[in-house]
PDB file of C-alpha atoms in Angstrom:
ATOM      1  CA  MET A   4     -26.372  -4.257 -10.448  1.00 44.00           C
ATOM      2  CA  MET A   5     -26.063  -7.944 -11.290  1.00 49.00           C
ATOM      3  CA  GLU A   6     -28.608 -10.332  -9.908  1.00 49.00           C
ATOM      4  CA  GLY A   7     -27.414 -12.063  -6.729  1.00 48.00           C
ATOM      5  CA  SER A   8     -24.039 -10.311  -6.693  1.00 50.00           C
ATOM      6  CA  ALA A   9     -24.637  -8.665  -3.310  1.00 50.00           C
ATOM      7  CA  SER A  10     -24.451 -12.003  -1.495  1.00 58.00           C
ATOM      8  CA  MET A  11     -21.264 -13.069  -3.316  1.00 67.00           C
ATOM      9  CA  TRP A  12     -18.995 -10.469  -1.708  1.00 68.00           C
ATOM     10  CA  SER A  13     -18.051  -9.753   1.892  1.00 70.00           C
ATOM     11  CA  ARG A  14     -17.897  -5.991   1.173  1.00 72.00           C
ATOM     12  CA  GLN A  15     -19.780  -3.635  -1.082  1.00 73.00           C
ATOM     13  CA  LEU A  16     -18.211  -3.457  -4.543  1.00 73.00           C
ATOM     14  CA  ILE A  17     -16.820  -0.172  -5.805  1.00 77.00           C
ATOM     15  CA  GLU A  18     -19.044   1.300  -8.519  1.00 77.00           C
ATOM     16  CA  ARG A  19     -16.179   1.694 -11.009  1.00 75.00           C
ATOM     17  CA  ASP A  20     -15.472  -2.075 -10.787  1.00 77.00           C
ATOM     18  CA  MET A  21     -19.000  -3.135 -11.723  1.00 80.00           C
ATOM     19  CA  GLY A  22     -18.255  -3.011 -15.472  1.00 81.00           C
ATOM     20  CA  ASP A  23     -15.268  -5.320 -15.000  1.00 81.00           C
ATOM     21  CA  LEU A  24     -17.360  -7.701 -12.873  1.00 82.00           C
ATOM     22  CA  GLU A  25     -20.074  -7.819 -15.534  1.00 83.00           C
ATOM     23  CA  ALA A  26     -17.472  -8.472 -18.275  1.00 82.00           C
ATOM     24  CA  LEU A  27     -15.909 -11.274 -16.213  1.00 82.00           C
ATOM     25  CA  THR A  28     -19.312 -12.801 -15.447  1.00 83.00           C
ATOM     26  CA  ALA A  29     -20.233 -12.722 -19.139  1.00 83.00           C
ATOM     27  CA  ARG A  30     -16.915 -14.342 -20.101  1.00 79.00           C
ATOM     28  CA  VAL A  31     -17.193 -17.085 -17.445  1.00 80.00           C
ATOM     29  CA  GLY A  32     -20.923 -17.573 -17.995  1.00 81.00           C
ATOM     30  CA  SER A  33     -20.391 -18.363 -21.666  1.00 76.00           C
ATOM     31  CA  ARG A  34     -18.238 -21.412 -20.848  1.00 77.00           C
ATOM     32  CA  VAL A  35     -19.769 -24.841 -21.328  1.00 78.00           C
ATOM     33  CA  LEU A  36     -18.981 -27.540 -18.755  1.00 75.00           C
ATOM     34  CA  THR A  37     -18.393 -31.119 -19.926  1.00 80.00           C
ATOM     35  CA  ASP A  38     -17.677 -34.479 -18.280  1.00 83.00           C
ATOM     36  CA  SER A  39     -14.086 -34.567 -19.579  1.00 81.00           C
ATOM     37  CA  GLU A  40     -11.124 -34.297 -17.203  1.00 82.00           C
ATOM     38  CA  ASP A  41     -10.098 -30.758 -16.292  1.00 76.00           C
ATOM     39  CA  GLN A  42      -6.982 -29.453 -17.917  1.00 73.00           C
ATOM     40  CA  LEU A  43      -5.042 -26.243 -17.275  1.00 74.00           C
ATOM     41  CA  ILE A  44      -4.636 -24.319 -20.536  1.00 73.00           C
ATOM     42  CA  TRP A  45      -4.323 -20.718 -21.646  1.00 74.00           C
ATOM     43  CA  ALA A  46      -7.087 -20.495 -24.235  1.00 71.00           C
ATOM     44  CA  PRO A  47      -5.945 -17.444 -26.263  1.00 69.00           C
ATOM     45  CA  ASN A  48      -2.913 -19.256 -27.648  1.00 67.00           C
ATOM     46  CA  LYS A  49      -3.932 -22.855 -26.973  1.00 68.00           C
ATOM     47  CA  GLY A  50      -1.909 -23.566 -23.859  1.00 68.00           C
ATOM     48  CA  ASN A  51       1.200 -21.441 -23.395  1.00 75.00           C
ATOM     49  CA  PHE A  52       0.631 -18.525 -21.075  1.00 75.00           C
ATOM     50  CA  SER A  53       2.544 -15.311 -21.669  1.00 76.00           C
ATOM     51  CA  THR A  54       2.202 -11.872 -20.152  1.00 74.00           C
ATOM     52  CA  LYS A  55       1.913 -10.479 -23.679  1.00 74.00           C
ATOM     53  CA  THR A  56      -1.201 -12.550 -24.466  1.00 74.00           C
ATOM     54  CA  PHE A  57      -2.633 -11.782 -21.021  1.00 73.00           C
ATOM     55  CA  TYR A  58      -2.177  -8.060 -21.689  1.00 68.00           C
ATOM     56  CA  GLU A  59      -3.713  -8.354 -25.164  1.00 69.00           C
ATOM     57  CA  VAL A  60      -6.735 -10.337 -23.993  1.00 68.00           C
ATOM     58  CA  ASN A  61      -7.513  -8.633 -20.692  1.00 65.00           C
ATOM     59  CA  LEU A  62      -6.363  -5.053 -21.102  1.00 59.00           C
ATOM     60  CA  LEU A  63      -6.476  -4.193 -24.777  1.00 55.00           C
ATOM     61  CA  GLN A  64      -9.903  -5.746 -25.333  1.00 53.00           C
ATOM     62  CA  SER A  65     -11.446  -4.273 -22.186  1.00 49.00           C
ATOM     63  CA  PRO A  66     -14.362  -1.952 -22.937  1.00 45.00           C
ATOM     64  CA  HIS A  67     -13.223   0.258 -20.025  1.00 43.00           C
ATOM     65  CA  ARG A  68      -9.673   0.812 -21.220  1.00 47.00           C
ATOM     66  CA  PHE A  69      -8.266   4.159 -22.256  1.00 46.00           C
ATOM     67  CA  ASN A  70      -5.246   5.115 -24.309  1.00 51.00           C
ATOM     68  CA  GLN A  71      -2.838   3.638 -21.798  1.00 54.00           C
ATOM     69  CA  GLY A  72       0.291   3.698 -23.933  1.00 61.00           C
ATOM     70  CA  THR A  73       0.476   7.465 -24.195  1.00 69.00           C
ATOM     71  CA  ILE A  74      -0.008   8.267 -20.516  1.00 74.00           C
ATOM     72  CA  TRP A  75       2.181   5.403 -19.288  1.00 75.00           C
ATOM     73  CA  ASN A  76       5.000   6.461 -21.617  1.00 75.00           C
ATOM     74  CA  ALA A  77       4.607  10.043 -20.406  1.00 75.00           C
ATOM     75  CA  ILE A  78       4.867   8.894 -16.791  1.00 79.00           C
ATOM     76  CA  TRP A  79       7.698   6.377 -17.060  1.00 79.00           C
ATOM     77  CA  THR A  80       9.890   8.397 -19.444  1.00 79.00           C
ATOM     78  CA  THR A  81       9.757  11.548 -17.309  1.00 78.00           C
ATOM     79  CA  LYS A  82      13.036  12.182 -15.547  1.00 80.00           C
ATOM     80  CA  LEU A  83      11.821  12.165 -11.957  1.00 81.00           C
ATOM     81  CA  PRO A  84      12.733  10.088  -8.891  1.00 89.00           C
ATOM     82  CA  PRO A  85      11.165   6.590  -8.838  1.00 89.00           C
ATOM     83  CA  LYS A  86       8.985   7.422  -5.807  1.00 92.00           C
ATOM     84  CA  ILE A  87       7.376  10.294  -7.702  1.00 87.00           C
ATOM     85  CA  LEU A  88       6.893   8.143 -10.819  1.00 87.00           C
ATOM     86  CA  LEU A  89       5.167   5.497  -8.692  1.00 89.00           C
ATOM     87  CA  PHE A  90       2.964   8.184  -7.125  1.00 89.00           C
ATOM     88  CA  LEU A  91       1.983   9.456 -10.605  1.00 86.00           C
ATOM     89  CA  TRP A  92       1.220   5.875 -11.691  1.00 85.00           C
ATOM     90  CA  LYS A  93      -1.041   5.407  -8.643  1.00 87.00           C
ATOM     91  CA  LEU A  94      -2.639   8.776  -9.304  1.00 85.00           C
ATOM     92  CA  GLN A  95      -3.474   7.804 -12.891  1.00 83.00           C
ATOM     93  CA  TRP A  96      -4.952   4.459 -11.777  1.00 82.00           C
ATOM     94  CA  GLY A  97      -7.016   6.269  -9.140  1.00 82.00           C
ATOM     95  CA  ILE A  98      -5.611   4.283  -6.215  1.00 84.00           C
ATOM     96  CA  ILE A  99      -4.315   7.118  -4.053  1.00 85.00           C
ATOM     97  CA  PRO A 100      -5.731   6.486  -0.558  1.00 88.00           C
ATOM     98  CA  THR A 101      -7.869   9.594  -0.333  1.00 89.00           C
ATOM     99  CA  ARG A 102     -10.390   9.910   2.468  1.00 91.00           C
ATOM    100  CA  LYS A 103     -13.251   9.066   0.079  1.00 90.00           C
ATOM    101  CA  PHE A 104     -11.355   5.966  -1.153  1.00 86.00           C
ATOM    102  CA  LEU A 105     -10.772   4.851   2.449  1.00 88.00           C
ATOM    103  CA  SER A 106     -14.362   5.584   3.537  1.00 88.00           C
ATOM    104  CA  ILE A 107     -15.622   3.094   0.957  1.00 85.00           C
ATOM    105  CA  ARG A 108     -13.491   0.391   2.567  1.00 84.00           C
ATOM    106  CA  ILE A 109     -13.628   1.409   6.235  1.00 88.00           C
ATOM    107  CA  GLN A 110     -17.075   1.834   7.702  1.00 86.00           C
ATOM    108  CA  GLY A 111     -17.468   5.093   9.607  1.00 89.00           C
ATOM    109  CA  PHE A 112     -14.310   6.693   8.142  1.00 90.00           C
ATOM    110  CA  ASN A 113     -14.756  10.447   7.616  1.00 92.00           C
ATOM    111  CA  SER A 114     -14.492  11.249   3.889  1.00 91.00           C
ATOM    112  CA  VAL A 115     -14.482  15.060   4.229  1.00 92.00           C
ATOM    113  CA  CYS A 116     -11.369  16.899   3.033  1.00 91.00           C
ATOM    114  CA  ALA A 117      -9.081  17.736   5.963  1.00 89.00           C
ATOM    115  CA  TRP A 118      -7.831  20.912   4.249  1.00 88.00           C
ATOM    116  CA  CYS A 119     -11.040  22.726   3.382  1.00 90.00           C
ATOM    117  CA  GLU A 120     -13.681  20.642   5.203  1.00 89.00           C
ATOM    118  CA  VAL A 121     -16.141  21.452   2.381  1.00 88.00           C
ATOM    119  CA  ALA A 122     -16.365  18.319   0.215  1.00 91.00           C
ATOM    120  CA  ASP A 123     -15.415  14.655   0.090  1.00 91.00           C
ATOM    121  CA  GLU A 124     -11.676  14.183  -0.419  1.00 91.00           C
ATOM    122  CA  SER A 125     -11.596  12.447  -3.820  1.00 89.00           C
ATOM    123  CA  ILE A 126      -8.629  12.560  -6.188  1.00 87.00           C
ATOM    124  CA  ASP A 127     -10.275  15.289  -8.267  1.00 86.00           C
ATOM    125  CA  HIS A 128     -11.066  17.323  -5.186  1.00 88.00           C
ATOM    126  CA  LEU A 129      -7.669  16.860  -3.537  1.00 86.00           C
ATOM    127  CA  PHE A 130      -5.639  17.645  -6.655  1.00 84.00           C
ATOM    128  CA  TRP A 131      -7.908  20.124  -8.433  1.00 84.00           C
ATOM    129  CA  ASN A 132     -11.050  21.429  -6.719  1.00 85.00           C
ATOM    130  CA  CYS A 133      -9.910  22.012  -3.133  1.00 88.00           C
ATOM    131  CA  GLU A 134      -9.081  25.628  -2.307  1.00 88.00           C
ATOM    132  CA  VAL A 135      -5.570  24.520  -1.271  1.00 88.00           C
ATOM    133  CA  ALA A 136      -5.082  22.742  -4.611  1.00 85.00           C
ATOM    134  CA  PHE A 137      -6.413  25.800  -6.440  1.00 84.00           C
ATOM    135  CA  TRP A 138      -3.880  28.003  -4.640  1.00 86.00           C
ATOM    136  CA  ALA A 139      -1.041  25.542  -5.382  1.00 86.00           C
ATOM    137  CA  TRP A 140      -1.883  25.292  -9.108  1.00 83.00           C
ATOM    138  CA  GLU A 141      -2.171  29.064  -9.347  1.00 84.00           C
ATOM    139  CA  PHE A 142       1.318  29.384  -7.830  1.00 86.00           C
ATOM    140  CA  ILE A 143       2.762  26.615 -10.065  1.00 82.00           C
ATOM    141  CA  GLY A 144       1.094  28.122 -13.142  1.00 81.00           C
ATOM    142  CA  LYS A 145       2.807  31.451 -12.544  1.00 83.00           C
ATOM    143  CA  TRP A 146       6.129  29.851 -11.575  1.00 82.00           C
ATOM    144  CA  TRP A 147       6.276  27.615 -14.676  1.00 76.00           C
ATOM    145  CA  SER A 148       4.481  30.107 -16.967  1.00 78.00           C
ATOM    146  CA  ILE A 149       1.694  27.631 -17.728  1.00 76.00           C
ATOM    147  CA  SER A 150      -1.255  29.537 -16.280  1.00 76.00           C
ATOM    148  CA  ALA A 151      -3.034  29.563 -19.656  1.00 74.00           C
ATOM    149  CA  VAL A 152      -2.847  25.760 -19.902  1.00 71.00           C
ATOM    150  CA  LEU A 153      -4.073  25.291 -16.336  1.00 73.00           C
ATOM    151  CA  ASN A 154      -6.930  27.748 -16.817  1.00 73.00           C
ATOM    152  CA  GLY A 155      -8.039  25.724 -19.857  1.00 72.00           C
ATOM    153  CA  LEU A 156      -8.494  22.553 -17.775  1.00 73.00           C
ATOM    154  CA  SER A 157     -11.925  22.043 -16.244  1.00 71.00           C
ATOM    155  CA  VAL A 158     -10.945  18.829 -14.421  1.00 71.00           C
ATOM    156  CA  PHE A 159      -7.688  17.381 -13.121  1.00 71.00           C
ATOM    157  CA  SER A 160      -5.747  15.870 -16.036  1.00 73.00           C
ATOM    158  CA  LEU A 161      -2.419  14.179 -15.372  1.00 76.00           C
ATOM    159  CA  PRO A 162      -1.672  13.775 -19.122  1.00 74.00           C
ATOM    160  CA  ALA A 163      -2.152  17.514 -19.699  1.00 73.00           C
ATOM    161  CA  LEU A 164       0.104  18.362 -16.766  1.00 73.00           C
ATOM    162  CA  LEU A 165       2.782  15.912 -17.936  1.00 72.00           C
ATOM    163  CA  ASN A 166       2.650  17.453 -21.409  1.00 71.00           C
ATOM    164  CA  CYS A 167       3.291  20.869 -19.829  1.00 69.00           C
ATOM    165  CA  GLN A 168       6.217  19.438 -17.896  1.00 63.00           C
ATOM    166  CA  LYS A 169       7.706  17.775 -21.020  1.00 59.00           C
ATOM    167  CA  GLY A 170       7.419  21.105 -22.875  1.00 53.00           C
ATOM    168  CA  LEU A 171       9.255  22.896 -20.082  1.00 46.00           C
ATOM    169  CA  LEU A 172      12.076  20.342 -20.096  1.00 43.00           C
ATOM    170  CA  ALA A 173      12.401  20.591 -23.893  1.00 44.00           C
ATOM    171  CA  HIS A 174      12.853  24.380 -23.665  1.00 41.00           C
ATOM    172  CA  LYS A 175      15.486  24.125 -20.919  1.00 39.00           C
ATOM    173  CA  VAL A 176      17.700  21.561 -22.675  1.00 34.00           C
TER     174      VAL A 176
END
């Protein structure tokens, strides 16, 4: 953990955000202050801000990024209702309000899975490891004839599931 960071924040930081905080601190800490008048500029292209340069600088160069293009294309090009697409997008970003997610933010909130009452309700548990999820995926695997693919997954993988779904649509068309 960074030196002195505990006193900077009103709440405890989420562990997965620590890498981003350290990258931001390193980027800001490398700036040199002068006596000249402050000026608002967008440094990457010498003044003109654009969402494209923001994306290139902050997302593409992030050490914590993953192959976003493939999964985002798989999500947003799937022919599903917008509410489901938004849910899948939140699922991929890891921002579904599971009990574990909420317990980090709300002191005293019970993080145990309401379905099985065995483990903390994280995204992986809720969508893959819980006995209810296991039953659901077993049923879906038989229904869609993708049991072999599901049995090959050791952890929840939205890209793998979307690839199965795209394959099913291709065969039906």
